[in-house]
XYZ file of C-alpha atoms in Angstrom:
663
model
C -19.633 -20.674 2.636
C -21.309 -18.670 5.391
C -23.140 -15.600 4.005
C -23.012 -12.526 6.245
C -25.188 -9.484 6.110
C -23.267 -6.368 5.030
C -22.970 -3.949 7.801
C -23.502 -6.603 10.529
C -21.583 -5.908 13.624
C -18.929 -8.587 14.041
C -16.690 -7.151 16.869
C -16.535 -4.475 19.403
C -13.360 -3.808 21.433
C -13.714 -4.767 25.083
C -13.172 -1.963 27.678
C -9.753 -3.126 28.664
C -8.459 -2.848 25.051
C -9.989 0.554 24.659
C -8.259 1.636 27.834
C -4.859 0.667 26.354
C -5.253 2.189 22.926
C -2.743 4.753 21.584
C -5.787 6.808 20.641
C -7.142 6.731 24.157
C -3.890 8.119 25.500
C -3.950 10.854 22.854
C -7.487 11.750 23.819
C -6.479 11.935 27.398
C -3.615 14.224 26.496
C -5.940 16.538 24.500
C -8.276 16.664 27.529
C -5.464 18.099 29.670
C -5.508 20.978 27.196
C -9.235 21.568 27.488
C -10.024 19.643 24.290
C -12.775 16.998 24.994
C -14.319 14.721 22.308
C -17.204 12.379 22.508
C -15.870 9.424 20.514
C -14.124 8.978 17.229
C -16.712 10.918 15.038
C -16.377 13.971 17.260
C -12.656 13.771 17.044
C -12.677 13.390 13.401
C -14.855 16.548 12.899
C -12.318 18.498 14.890
C -9.384 17.037 12.953
C -10.761 18.343 9.646
C -12.231 21.575 10.889
C -9.087 22.845 12.492
C -6.139 21.384 10.551
C -3.403 23.515 12.241
C -4.563 22.573 15.715
C -4.904 18.860 14.853
C -1.551 18.461 13.077
C 0.239 20.541 15.705
C -1.111 18.133 18.341
C 0.135 15.109 16.297
C 3.627 16.665 16.064
C 3.561 17.423 19.869
C 2.170 14.075 20.791
C 4.907 12.161 19.003
C 7.639 14.646 19.856
C 8.674 15.359 16.253
C 12.174 16.747 16.141
C 12.378 20.036 14.181
C 15.027 22.663 13.875
C 13.408 25.999 13.641
C 9.939 27.378 14.425
C 7.110 26.923 11.834
C 6.076 30.115 10.044
C 2.869 28.295 9.275
C 1.586 24.874 10.379
C -0.288 24.784 7.063
C -0.112 27.416 4.394
C -3.150 29.049 2.746
C -1.988 27.906 -0.691
C -4.560 25.710 -2.392
C -3.876 22.062 -3.180
C -1.459 20.910 -4.602
C 0.739 23.844 -3.579
C -0.084 23.615 0.206
C 2.917 23.258 2.405
C 3.308 22.231 6.124
C 5.395 23.350 9.091
C 7.214 25.833 6.846
C 10.769 27.033 7.816
C 11.460 23.966 9.906
C 13.803 21.141 9.134
C 13.506 17.466 10.015
C 14.786 14.093 9.027
C 12.741 10.863 8.441
C 15.491 8.370 9.323
C 16.487 10.173 12.501
C 12.875 9.504 13.765
C 12.895 5.848 12.815
C 16.156 5.131 14.544
C 15.806 7.317 17.630
C 14.587 4.372 19.651
C 17.973 2.608 19.325
C 18.698 3.439 22.984
C 15.065 3.393 24.246
C 15.765 0.078 25.832
C 18.326 -2.588 25.142
C 20.062 -1.773 21.832
C 20.385 -5.586 21.226
C 16.636 -6.067 21.245
C 15.016 -7.121 17.934
C 14.095 -4.361 15.415
C 13.571 -6.553 12.338
C 12.501 -10.165 11.740
C 13.394 -11.207 8.290
C 13.529 -14.217 6.059
C 13.208 -15.272 2.403
C 13.252 -18.302 0.222
C 17.027 -17.982 0.195
C 17.405 -17.239 3.919
C 15.902 -18.674 7.069
C 13.989 -16.443 9.457
C 16.368 -14.461 11.590
C 16.432 -11.239 13.581
C 18.356 -7.885 13.410
C 18.845 -5.694 16.414
C 18.364 -1.978 16.805
C 22.054 -1.532 17.328
C 22.803 -3.673 14.234
C 20.514 -1.847 11.863
C 21.307 1.636 13.205
C 25.141 0.903 13.079
C 24.919 -0.345 9.553
C 22.867 2.582 8.567
C 25.510 5.064 9.873
C 28.282 3.188 8.183
C 26.499 3.041 4.775
C 25.482 6.736 5.104
C 29.088 7.657 5.689
C 30.199 5.656 2.738
C 27.563 7.334 0.587
C 28.817 10.806 1.659
C 32.326 9.751 0.721
C 31.028 8.680 -2.755
C 29.776 12.253 -3.190
C 26.097 11.570 -2.507
C 24.380 14.490 -0.910
C 21.057 16.168 -0.270
C 18.712 15.846 -3.172
C 20.769 13.268 -5.092
C 18.618 10.298 -6.120
C 19.529 6.853 -4.838
C 17.551 3.914 -6.379
C 17.326 0.321 -5.349
C 16.610 -2.760 -7.397
C 16.420 -4.929 -4.341
C 13.944 -7.277 -2.596
C 12.329 -6.890 0.920
C 15.452 -7.487 2.870
C 17.163 -5.847 5.859
C 19.865 -4.568 3.419
C 17.212 -2.651 1.535
C 15.848 -1.147 4.818
C 19.430 -0.090 5.713
C 19.885 1.437 2.276
C 16.690 3.394 2.460
C 17.476 4.754 5.962
C 21.056 5.643 4.997
C 19.864 7.477 1.948
C 17.267 9.521 3.744
C 19.574 10.077 6.704
C 21.843 12.197 4.537
C 19.018 14.075 2.802
C 19.298 12.072 -0.508
C 16.135 11.042 -2.201
C 15.097 7.328 -2.325
C 13.289 5.195 -4.794
C 12.926 1.421 -5.183
C 11.770 -1.192 -7.584
C 11.228 -4.912 -6.938
C 13.619 -7.261 -8.801
C 10.650 -9.090 -10.332
C 10.090 -5.984 -12.437
C 11.401 -6.386 -15.941
C 14.189 -4.040 -17.184
C 11.912 -1.753 -19.180
C 9.488 -1.308 -16.233
C 12.451 -0.245 -13.999
C 13.830 2.006 -16.717
C 10.481 3.701 -17.140
C 10.712 4.621 -13.404
C 14.332 5.309 -12.645
C 15.191 7.117 -15.848
C 12.698 9.824 -14.965
C 14.505 10.736 -11.812
C 18.199 10.507 -12.983
C 19.803 8.632 -10.063
C 23.444 8.982 -8.980
C 23.697 5.792 -7.019
C 22.127 2.396 -7.690
C 21.890 -0.466 -5.241
C 20.974 -3.892 -6.609
C 20.870 -7.675 -6.174
C 22.064 -10.146 -8.781
C 18.867 -12.170 -8.531
C 16.288 -13.697 -6.270
C 14.187 -16.787 -5.552
C 10.419 -16.905 -5.874
C 8.150 -19.926 -5.695
C 11.123 -22.250 -5.446
C 12.645 -20.903 -8.824
C 15.789 -18.884 -9.123
C 15.835 -15.766 -11.235
C 19.238 -14.334 -12.380
C 18.720 -10.594 -12.895
C 22.292 -9.698 -13.939
C 21.327 -9.198 -17.613
C 18.320 -7.055 -16.836
C 20.460 -5.088 -14.280
C 23.022 -4.495 -17.001
C 20.349 -3.159 -19.357
C 18.929 -0.899 -16.532
C 22.318 0.577 -15.748
C 22.917 1.200 -19.476
C 19.783 3.308 -19.542
C 20.800 5.416 -16.508
C 23.605 7.769 -17.743
C 23.628 9.781 -14.576
C 24.449 6.739 -12.432
C 27.986 6.932 -11.087
C 28.101 4.102 -8.501
C 26.630 0.575 -8.104
C 26.477 -1.208 -4.774
C 25.852 -4.834 -5.494
C 24.483 -7.435 -3.017
C 25.389 -11.026 -3.919
C 22.032 -12.430 -2.994
C 21.485 -15.255 -5.472
C 24.172 -17.852 -5.323
C 25.786 -18.433 -8.740
C 24.222 -15.519 -10.503
C 26.473 -13.706 -13.097
C 27.911 -10.279 -12.568
C 26.280 -7.462 -14.567
C 28.131 -5.921 -17.450
C 28.389 -2.236 -16.667
C 30.702 0.769 -17.117
C 29.797 1.981 -13.571
C 32.241 1.210 -10.763
C 30.905 -1.627 -8.736
C 31.200 -1.878 -4.921
C 30.158 -4.991 -3.055
C 27.604 -4.653 -0.209
C 30.310 -5.948 2.204
C 32.821 -3.299 1.041
C 30.323 -0.605 1.285
C 29.750 -1.411 5.013
C 33.273 -2.239 5.729
C 34.225 1.062 7.307
C 34.726 1.626 11.039
C 31.682 1.918 13.332
C 30.316 5.411 13.618
C 29.130 6.226 17.108
C 25.570 7.361 17.459
C 26.570 10.623 19.002
C 29.130 11.397 16.214
C 26.697 10.847 13.351
C 24.905 13.906 11.904
C 21.493 13.492 10.256
C 20.807 15.917 7.514
C 17.587 17.782 8.562
C 15.818 19.212 5.491
C 13.022 21.728 4.781
C 9.444 20.577 4.482
C 9.452 20.774 0.678
C 12.593 18.554 0.297
C 12.053 15.287 -1.374
C 12.201 12.181 0.839
C 11.356 9.522 -1.709
C 9.728 9.018 -5.104
C 6.976 6.465 -5.373
C 5.509 5.408 -8.734
C 1.977 4.522 -9.811
C 1.440 0.931 -10.674
C 2.335 1.392 -14.340
C -0.620 -0.564 -15.730
C -1.197 2.261 -18.214
C 1.171 4.869 -19.489
C 4.440 6.043 -18.065
C 4.369 5.714 -14.319
C 3.742 8.971 -12.371
C 6.737 9.847 -10.167
C 5.085 10.897 -6.906
C 7.357 12.923 -4.619
C 6.776 12.903 -0.836
C 8.504 14.979 1.877
C 10.023 14.126 5.231
C 7.615 16.300 7.281
C 4.444 15.120 5.581
C 5.365 11.410 5.762
C 6.417 11.669 9.420
C 3.140 13.342 10.423
C 1.025 10.951 8.425
C 2.930 7.795 9.404
C 2.913 8.528 13.163
C -0.770 9.221 12.973
C -1.662 6.055 10.984
C 0.709 3.733 12.835
C -0.622 4.795 16.209
C -4.224 5.597 15.719
C -5.336 3.589 12.785
C -3.159 0.447 13.060
C -2.769 0.741 16.776
C 0.775 -0.483 16.740
C 1.899 -0.588 20.374
C 5.429 -0.153 21.800
C 7.081 -3.558 21.393
C 4.511 -4.660 18.846
C 5.353 -6.090 15.518
C 3.887 -5.077 12.086
C 3.985 -7.784 9.379
C 2.751 -6.542 5.957
C 3.564 -8.956 3.049
C 4.941 -6.627 0.430
C 7.555 -6.177 -2.295
C 9.656 -3.076 -2.600
C 7.646 -2.014 -5.659
C 4.546 -1.341 -3.617
C 3.949 1.684 -1.413
C 3.145 -0.734 1.505
C 6.896 -1.405 1.776
C 7.411 2.277 2.598
C 5.065 1.801 5.586
C 6.941 -1.137 7.225
C 8.868 1.306 9.400
C 5.659 2.159 11.215
C 6.697 -0.620 13.629
C 10.046 0.962 14.519
C 8.504 4.443 14.559
C 6.337 3.237 17.468
C 9.454 1.660 19.125
C 8.327 -1.754 17.906
C 9.366 -4.284 15.348
C 8.871 -4.860 11.552
C 8.639 -8.259 9.911
C 10.071 -8.620 6.361
C 9.618 -11.564 4.059
C 10.923 -11.980 0.489
C 9.295 -14.765 -1.486
C 6.041 -16.285 -2.665
C 3.366 -15.732 -0.029
C 1.846 -19.256 -0.499
C 4.935 -21.297 -1.142
C 5.196 -24.078 -0.281
C 1.593 -23.540 0.807
C -0.647 -20.750 2.047
C 0.127 -21.459 5.780
C 3.443 -19.583 5.225
C 2.402 -16.046 6.360
C 0.426 -17.377 9.289
C 3.545 -19.462 10.312
C 5.759 -16.356 10.162
C 3.262 -14.261 12.068
C 3.093 -16.917 14.796
C 7.021 -17.323 14.954
C 7.541 -13.566 15.197
C 4.749 -12.739 17.631
C 3.230 -10.411 15.064
C 0.694 -8.091 16.589
C -0.586 -6.391 13.434
C -0.825 -8.477 10.199
C -1.534 -6.891 6.869
C -2.657 -9.107 3.927
C -4.670 -8.739 0.836
C -8.232 -10.125 0.324
C -6.792 -11.954 -2.688
C -4.475 -13.816 -0.326
C -7.260 -14.616 2.017
C -9.134 -16.042 -0.969
C -6.220 -18.441 -1.676
C -6.108 -19.482 1.999
C -9.863 -20.195 2.024
C -9.682 -22.103 -1.218
C -6.996 -24.429 0.260
C -9.251 -25.084 3.335
C -6.721 -23.589 5.739
C -7.911 -22.457 9.237
C -4.953 -20.628 10.773
C -6.426 -20.613 14.263
C -6.353 -24.351 14.340
C -2.741 -24.725 13.171
C -1.021 -21.886 14.997
C -1.238 -20.156 18.400
C -1.202 -16.597 17.130
C -1.321 -15.463 20.764
C 0.251 -12.093 20.038
C -1.964 -11.222 17.126
C -4.344 -8.290 17.859
C -5.274 -6.992 14.417
C -5.654 -8.221 10.771
C -5.611 -5.402 8.182
C -7.169 -6.138 4.804
C -5.637 -3.895 2.240
C -5.123 -3.646 -1.489
C -8.585 -4.193 -2.776
C -12.207 -4.134 -1.432
C -12.965 -6.897 1.042
C -16.245 -8.734 1.335
C -18.407 -9.266 4.446
C -17.576 -13.021 4.212
C -13.821 -12.259 4.327
C -14.298 -10.249 7.577
C -16.301 -13.098 9.090
C -13.823 -15.729 7.929
C -11.081 -14.018 9.824
C -13.105 -13.898 12.983
C -14.163 -17.542 12.736
C -10.942 -19.206 11.501
C -8.037 -16.970 12.638
C -8.956 -15.550 16.069
C -12.336 -14.566 17.610
C -11.071 -11.553 19.462
C -8.967 -10.067 16.640
C -9.749 -6.597 15.248
C -10.343 -6.934 11.557
C -10.151 -3.676 9.560
C -10.314 -2.921 5.863
C -8.477 0.241 4.929
C -8.123 2.123 1.609
C -5.501 4.629 0.608
C -2.937 4.925 -2.097
C 0.518 5.505 -3.381
C -0.301 9.204 -3.721
C -0.442 9.472 0.151
C 1.638 6.526 1.139
C -1.051 5.865 3.725
C -4.730 5.572 4.173
C -7.671 7.758 3.451
C -10.408 5.581 4.708
C -9.249 3.735 7.866
C -10.427 2.280 11.210
C -10.209 2.419 14.931
C -10.936 -0.064 17.664
C -13.078 2.803 19.204
C -15.522 1.865 16.528
C -17.450 -1.376 15.877
C -16.303 -3.666 13.013
C -19.138 -4.015 10.503
C -18.958 -6.750 7.834
C -17.566 -5.560 4.615
C -17.295 -1.984 5.819
C -14.365 0.374 6.217
C -14.959 1.949 9.647
C -14.418 5.708 8.936
C -12.453 8.359 7.141
C -8.997 8.642 8.672
C -8.291 11.456 11.127
C -7.327 14.685 9.321
C -8.849 13.312 6.025
C -11.915 15.349 4.875
C -13.342 12.614 2.596
C -16.733 12.717 1.019
C -18.623 11.065 -1.833
C -19.778 13.489 -4.583
C -22.497 12.728 -7.051
C -22.299 13.871 -10.724
C -23.509 17.276 -9.782
C -20.728 17.667 -7.216
C -23.101 17.396 -4.222
C -21.974 15.324 -1.210
C -24.044 12.210 -0.809
C -24.555 9.588 1.999
C -26.033 6.146 1.328
C -25.489 6.598 -2.419
C -22.457 5.785 -4.619
C -20.384 8.741 -5.490
C -16.773 9.769 -6.374
C -14.252 9.779 -3.550
C -13.100 13.349 -3.043
C -10.775 14.926 -0.474
C -11.819 18.511 0.261
C -8.782 19.711 2.273
C -4.994 19.186 2.073
C -3.193 16.387 3.869
C 0.505 16.627 4.949
C 1.421 13.472 2.931
C -0.137 14.574 -0.300
C 2.554 14.561 -3.039
C 4.793 17.596 -3.054
C 4.856 17.282 -6.810
C 5.433 14.906 -9.633
C 9.095 14.726 -10.386
C 9.843 17.075 -13.366
C 6.337 18.624 -13.202
C 7.485 22.117 -12.228
C 4.287 23.919 -13.071
C 2.085 21.248 -11.476
C 0.343 20.698 -14.860
C 0.435 16.860 -14.776
C -0.406 16.819 -11.011
C -3.412 19.170 -11.572
C -4.638 17.134 -14.581
C -4.433 13.915 -12.565
C -6.339 14.872 -9.474
C -7.882 18.340 -9.769
C -9.405 18.596 -13.261
C -12.937 17.196 -12.500
C -13.521 19.487 -9.523
C -11.032 22.348 -9.237
C -9.722 22.802 -5.712
C -10.860 19.279 -4.647
C -8.815 16.096 -4.799
C -10.579 13.600 -7.072
C -9.113 10.218 -6.002
C -10.727 8.053 -8.698
C -12.530 5.547 -6.553
C -16.273 4.944 -6.402
C -17.401 4.988 -2.774
C -20.557 4.845 -0.622
C -20.567 6.355 2.823
C -23.064 5.025 5.404
C -25.163 7.061 7.911
C -22.918 5.802 10.616
C -19.750 7.120 8.960
C -18.464 3.848 7.428
C -17.571 3.467 3.795
C -17.635 0.905 1.024
C -15.121 1.316 -1.813
C -16.693 -0.177 -4.959
C -13.708 -0.026 -7.371
C -12.017 2.486 -9.647
C -14.162 5.077 -11.381
C -13.036 4.142 -14.895
C -13.855 0.457 -14.214
C -17.344 1.309 -13.071
C -20.128 -0.717 -14.631
C -22.964 1.053 -16.354
C -26.189 -0.967 -16.569
C -29.194 0.683 -18.205
C -28.037 4.106 -16.948
C -27.365 2.839 -13.401
C -23.774 2.771 -12.136
C -22.767 -0.338 -10.091
C -19.410 -1.397 -8.682
C -17.552 -4.470 -9.639
C -16.999 -5.319 -5.976
C -20.566 -6.367 -5.549
C -20.348 -9.013 -8.375
C -17.000 -10.271 -6.972
C -18.548 -10.862 -3.667
C -21.067 -13.254 -5.119
C -18.529 -14.936 -7.420
C -16.136 -15.652 -4.481
C -18.940 -17.744 -2.948
C -19.360 -19.985 -6.008
C -16.914 -22.944 -5.490
C -16.597 -23.792 -9.212
C -15.103 -20.312 -9.868
C -11.507 -19.550 -8.767
C -11.431 -15.976 -9.871
C -13.433 -13.506 -12.023
C -13.308 -10.186 -13.835
C -16.253 -8.131 -15.042
C -16.157 -5.256 -17.574
C -18.561 -2.819 -19.083
C -17.779 -1.815 -22.707
C -19.485 0.965 -24.518
C -20.526 0.110 -28.058
C -20.315 3.669 -29.396
C -24.116 3.682 -30.029
C -25.272 4.367 -26.473
C -25.334 0.723 -25.600
C -23.060 -1.395 -23.354
C -21.701 -4.938 -23.326
C -21.004 -6.409 -19.845
C -19.036 -9.640 -20.082
C -18.111 -11.658 -16.997
C -14.829 -13.702 -17.360
C -14.440 -16.587 -15.024
C -11.255 -18.566 -14.167
C -12.682 -21.986 -13.242
C -11.405 -24.062 -10.359
C -9.315 -27.119 -11.375
C -11.434 -29.777 -12.949
C -14.406 -27.623 -13.555
C -16.041 -26.619 -16.979
C -18.257 -23.745 -17.840
C -21.517 -25.634 -18.433
C -24.889 -24.189 -19.187
C -25.954 -25.249 -15.638
C -23.071 -23.271 -14.109
C -23.910 -20.247 -16.228
C -27.422 -20.420 -15.040
C -26.287 -20.749 -11.416
C -24.091 -17.682 -11.744
C -26.780 -15.595 -13.340
C -29.330 -16.672 -10.803
C -27.067 -15.952 -7.832
C -26.268 -12.475 -9.232
C -29.894 -11.633 -9.971
C -31.085 -12.756 -6.587
C -28.180 -11.641 -4.378
C -27.569 -8.332 -6.259
C -30.004 -7.234 -8.788
C -31.094 -8.012 -12.485
C -28.643 -5.200 -13.475
C -25.780 -7.276 -12.143
C -26.416 -10.168 -14.464
C -23.749 -10.073 -17.255
C -24.448 -10.084 -20.958
C -22.147 -12.971 -21.431
C -20.122 -15.392 -19.258
C -16.734 -16.380 -20.786
C -14.251 -18.875 -19.404
C -10.743 -17.491 -19.269
C -7.578 -19.524 -18.524
C -6.461 -16.881 -15.948
C -7.431 -13.455 -14.718
C -4.582 -10.883 -15.144
C -3.528 -9.121 -11.998
C -0.802 -6.513 -11.244
C 2.325 -7.483 -9.276
C 0.422 -6.376 -6.154
C -2.601 -8.700 -6.908
C -5.059 -6.236 -8.198
C -7.445 -7.282 -11.030
C -6.549 -5.426 -14.123
C -10.011 -4.200 -15.016
C -9.041 -1.045 -16.698
C -6.360 -2.438 -19.081
C -8.636 -5.352 -20.073
C -11.437 -2.943 -20.663
C -9.306 -0.856 -22.972
C -8.129 -3.981 -24.812
C -11.763 -4.845 -25.515
C -12.350 -1.296 -26.764
C -9.592 -1.785 -29.445
C -6.537 -0.153 -27.791
C -3.352 -2.132 -28.531
C -1.787 -4.289 -25.832
C 1.412 -2.275 -25.762
C -0.509 0.861 -24.938
C -2.813 -0.410 -22.183
C -0.383 -2.326 -19.860
C 3.228 -3.078 -19.119
C 3.800 -6.811 -19.187
C 6.490 -6.322 -16.573
C 3.883 -4.772 -14.237
C 1.742 -7.908 -14.636
C 2.082 -10.958 -12.351
C 0.740 -13.267 -15.176
C 1.439 -11.616 -18.545
C 0.180 -14.635 -20.537
C -3.313 -13.938 -19.149
C -3.170 -10.469 -20.892
C -2.066 -12.131 -24.069
C -5.257 -14.293 -24.097
C -7.440 -11.237 -23.674
C -5.588 -9.356 -26.390
C -6.210 -12.317 -28.689
C -9.929 -12.369 -27.762
C -10.108 -8.543 -28.378
C -8.630 -9.058 -31.853
C -11.432 -11.436 -32.769
C -13.989 -8.792 -31.826
C -12.365 -5.953 -33.881
């Protein structure tokens, strides 16, 4: 593997690309109003020093449609009570679908496919028309503003239609992927007491069929407020769920007459009205129900889609995602920009890891979002996408979901496309967007997130609460953002919200990531705070160890922990999942230790290297460092992680058994 120096400049946008950027056009518009900025850093300083002016300019630039005049662009209330564009009313779905007639209504809005369906397209007229029909049926069912509508559905056009119809009438949306087990779904949906449920009867993943009718019946039985079920017959031959709730087929729900665009009324709602409820990953404890609003999400999503993903009009965004991950809620960035979205339901590497590249090529994807974990699979299979596919439309590859190594950046440039913009971005479910992002105005540096996003006052604080640069600290947001949660559902006094993010430094959002900012404004996310490694009083991030481990061919995956012994000491084991046919010999252990010592530091050398059959990861592919750490500290398996939120539950069982031998 080619080793690349961290921070090495790998790419700089040529002048013609800079001239065509959304951000360039925005800067030109600001200049007509007497606002001139010398590059991204200067613009960012203004965006966090004058929040009302910056966010007003975003609303104006994208022509957000409001009823009323804002009493305040941003209120003086401290986080988490800050509110935006007060006394105005807006609707999220209305903005997504307003481009129906901005060109041929028959042009493509969605590309979609699955292991059960071949790739196909859906037009703007088709999606918008279906949304209006379903929204009208929902109103006839008695669903209105504030009612909760939940979906147990995959990443399909029907799910997009359901989400848009729900939000179009002012109801509140939430979704869970059908691979979630019944209890995982109940833990989420029962908290918000839905009135309408949409679901599939099953799905196919990795070539295997999964009938979900029994789980669906159990879920419905645990939702006493549910009055209606709309069922999509997605998996052929799956059984019908047993339920007391009236069942309407998807076809019947959309069987009403067409509703002309001019005759349909979107329900515009206040800025504190709930748009959707997203949930934390559920790896520990009951998932937190995070409530977002129409106004905040619109402002943040327009800004991010245009300025940090640079989705152009007519472009296509392809994020591999399930409906249980906040990334699914960002797929409409494409249509918001009068472009397209690409949906895929199925295993991302079945029948092989060429799949996502093949889809990107077929759909003329311009912005591709994948996880570094997926890139690792592609590399291990020896795939070089640029040799197999044209990818002529591809402009950007976004690495999201976990920290990305310098070698991953370099691999994309060498094997996918030389002139592609590679960007690592970091955000969270809490914002349904990014905190640390990028821009083609800036150079791409190996392994580095380019900058804090516009409007995001992000800093690293040391243990004394002092901002630091060039040192590892806690990621903190010092000023409010429009897409910060309105609240946690049911947390009327903000007690749980405050305890989650504002307890460490009152008045400042403590995100829970360890981060290091560079002198040039870039950032390196080093992992979650509570998974930080403590070696002889020095804190180090797990990402540094994983970078070295990824370059050792005998190791397929790894997980490192630091366990306090209660006597002021620490035990740092490194668990390795070996590549097929490999064994953990003394020679391999010596190689790992030598590489870590020379490439990192003596502090990075583990106390013990242990072969594990598999490394446990969440459904979105994140290593389960925190739950495994708690297992090793004696916490019972049932209290540290939900099996249904784990992609490979048997891996957790192995670690639980190991922990029992250490008790």
